Tab-separated table of C-alpha atoms in Angstrom:
chain	number	residue	atom	x	y	z
H	1	SER	CA	0.102	-0.012	-0.033
H	2	SER	CA	2.766	2.429	0.874
H	3	GLY	CA	4.490	1.489	-2.378
H	4	ILE	CA	1.470	2.545	-4.356
H	5	ASN	CA	1.103	5.817	-2.459
H	6	ALA	CA	4.870	6.473	-3.129
H	7	GLU	CA	4.476	5.837	-6.874
H	8	TYR	CA	1.457	8.193	-6.945
H	9	GLY	CA	3.340	10.864	-5.134
H	10	MET	CA	6.254	10.503	-7.489
H	11	GLU	CA	4.044	10.677	-10.499
H	12	ARG	CA	2.241	13.673	-9.145
H	13	ASP	CA	5.642	15.460	-8.568
H	14	HIS	CA	6.588	14.727	-12.079
H	15	ILE	CA	3.476	16.388	-13.380
H	16	GLU	CA	3.878	19.361	-11.068
H	17	TYR	CA	7.507	19.781	-12.183
H	18	ARG	CA	6.720	19.400	-15.897
H	19	THR	CA	3.767	22.021	-15.484
H	20	LEU	CA	6.264	24.383	-13.649
H	21	ALA	CA	8.872	23.971	-16.497
H	22	HIS	CA	6.214	24.795	-19.074
H	23	LYS	CA	5.191	27.899	-17.199
H	24	LEU	CA	8.830	29.005	-16.799
H	25	ALA	CA	9.569	28.490	-20.387
H	26	ILE	CA	6.666	30.580	-21.454
H	27	ARG	CA	7.482	33.294	-18.867
H	28	HIS	CA	10.990	33.326	-20.376
H	29	VAL	CA	9.664	33.703	-23.988
H	30	ARG	CA	7.297	36.499	-22.792
H	31	HIS	CA	10.444	38.473	-21.673
H	32	ARG	CA	12.798	37.291	-24.352
H	33	PRO	CA	10.747	36.418	-27.508
H	34	SER	CA	13.976	36.110	-29.518
H	35	ASP	CA	14.630	32.715	-27.505
H	36	SER	CA	11.317	31.180	-28.692
H	37	GLY	CA	13.280	28.966	-31.155
H	38	VAL	CA	15.021	27.269	-28.201
H	39	VAL	CA	11.699	26.753	-26.079
H	40	VAL	CA	9.849	25.529	-29.288
H	41	GLY	CA	12.521	22.751	-29.663
H	42	TYR	CA	11.692	21.612	-26.152
H	43	VAL	CA	7.959	21.610	-26.738
H	44	VAL	CA	8.587	19.611	-29.995
H	45	GLU	CA	10.432	16.959	-28.027
H	46	ALA	CA	7.680	16.731	-25.497
H	47	LEU	CA	4.963	16.465	-28.324
H	48	GLN	CA	6.944	13.524	-29.745
H	49	SER	CA	7.070	11.672	-26.389
H	50	PRO	CA	5.636	8.146	-26.147
H	51	TYR	CA	4.191	9.133	-22.722
H	52	GLU	CA	0.608	10.441	-22.742
H	53	ASP	CA	0.968	12.778	-19.901
H	54	VAL	CA	4.054	14.542	-21.374
H	55	VAL	CA	2.216	15.036	-24.706
H	56	ARG	CA	-0.951	16.302	-23.019
H	57	SER	CA	1.062	18.797	-20.791
H	58	ALA	CA	2.738	20.189	-23.919
H	59	VAL	CA	-0.397	20.544	-25.788
H	60	VAL	CA	-1.983	22.393	-22.850
H	61	GLU	CA	0.658	25.055	-22.898
H	62	MET	CA	0.948	25.465	-26.606
H	63	PRO	CA	-1.590	28.307	-27.263
H	64	GLU	CA	0.320	30.794	-25.291
H	65	LEU	CA	3.644	29.794	-26.527
H	66	VAL	CA	2.547	29.923	-30.345
H	67	LEU	CA	1.252	33.426	-29.589
H	68	LEU	CA	4.323	34.612	-27.871
H	69	ALA	CA	6.862	32.920	-30.386
H	70	THR	CA	8.463	35.278	-32.845
H	71	GLY	CA	7.715	35.181	-36.477
H	72	ALA	CA	8.398	31.896	-38.129
H	73	GLU	CA	8.873	30.021	-34.849
H	74	GLY	CA	5.150	30.150	-34.131
H	75	VAL	CA	4.375	28.704	-37.547
H	76	ARG	CA	7.120	26.131	-37.119
H	77	LEU	CA	5.682	25.049	-33.815
H	78	MET	CA	2.262	24.762	-35.263
H	79	LYS	CA	3.514	22.616	-38.365
H	80	VAL	CA	5.592	20.327	-36.056
H	81	ALA	CA	2.899	20.068	-33.583
H	82	TYR	CA	0.405	19.060	-36.188
H	83	LYS	CA	2.765	16.329	-37.384
H	84	ALA	CA	3.389	15.146	-33.779
H	85	VAL	CA	-0.345	15.021	-32.977
H	86	CYS	CA	-0.993	13.046	-36.175
H	87	ALA	CA	1.753	10.663	-35.395
H	88	SER	CA	0.974	10.343	-31.644
H	89	ARG	CA	-0.603	7.371	-30.039
H	90	VAL	CA	-2.131	9.895	-27.607
H	91	ASP	CA	-5.526	11.364	-28.754
H	92	VAL	CA	-5.046	15.027	-28.321
H	93	VAL	CA	-7.004	16.058	-31.443
H	94	PRO	CA	-9.733	17.971	-29.597
H	95	GLU	CA	-7.175	19.973	-27.599
H	96	PHE	CA	-5.166	20.550	-30.753
H	97	MET	CA	-8.242	21.921	-32.494
H	98	THR	CA	-8.864	24.338	-29.659
H	99	ILE	CA	-5.180	25.515	-30.077
H	100	ILE	CA	-5.664	26.120	-33.740
H	101	LYS	CA	-9.011	28.212	-33.128
H	102	THR	CA	-7.174	30.284	-30.367
H	103	VAL	CA	-4.203	30.865	-32.643
H	104	ILE	CA	-6.321	31.890	-35.553
H	105	THR	CA	-8.497	34.314	-33.641
H	106	SER	CA	-5.642	35.881	-31.547
H	107	SER	CA	-2.802	35.966	-33.801
H	108	ASP	CA	-1.608	37.709	-37.051
H	109	LEU	CA	0.212	34.641	-38.063
H	110	PHE	CA	-2.625	33.533	-40.403
């Protein structure tokens, strides 16, 4: 029983750390948009992860990052994200469609 609780606690910690990492990355891009290419690379890696929770956490944070990314980096992120979502074993299509709607209505990229 304590082993199960310990595993749950570790999993919860990983989710919290990953969420914090995404938020810090977005905060960094908000203050230094020229660094968006570096952050986009990390998000792309997360989108290509075989782990569902990693993919989902990346998708959740994507709208703000796409809007903050400078120039071609936002478009690059959307293209790579689309390919990753299509290739993923994780069904994040509804979340991705929400991202597309958010970006189209809030951005001058399209």
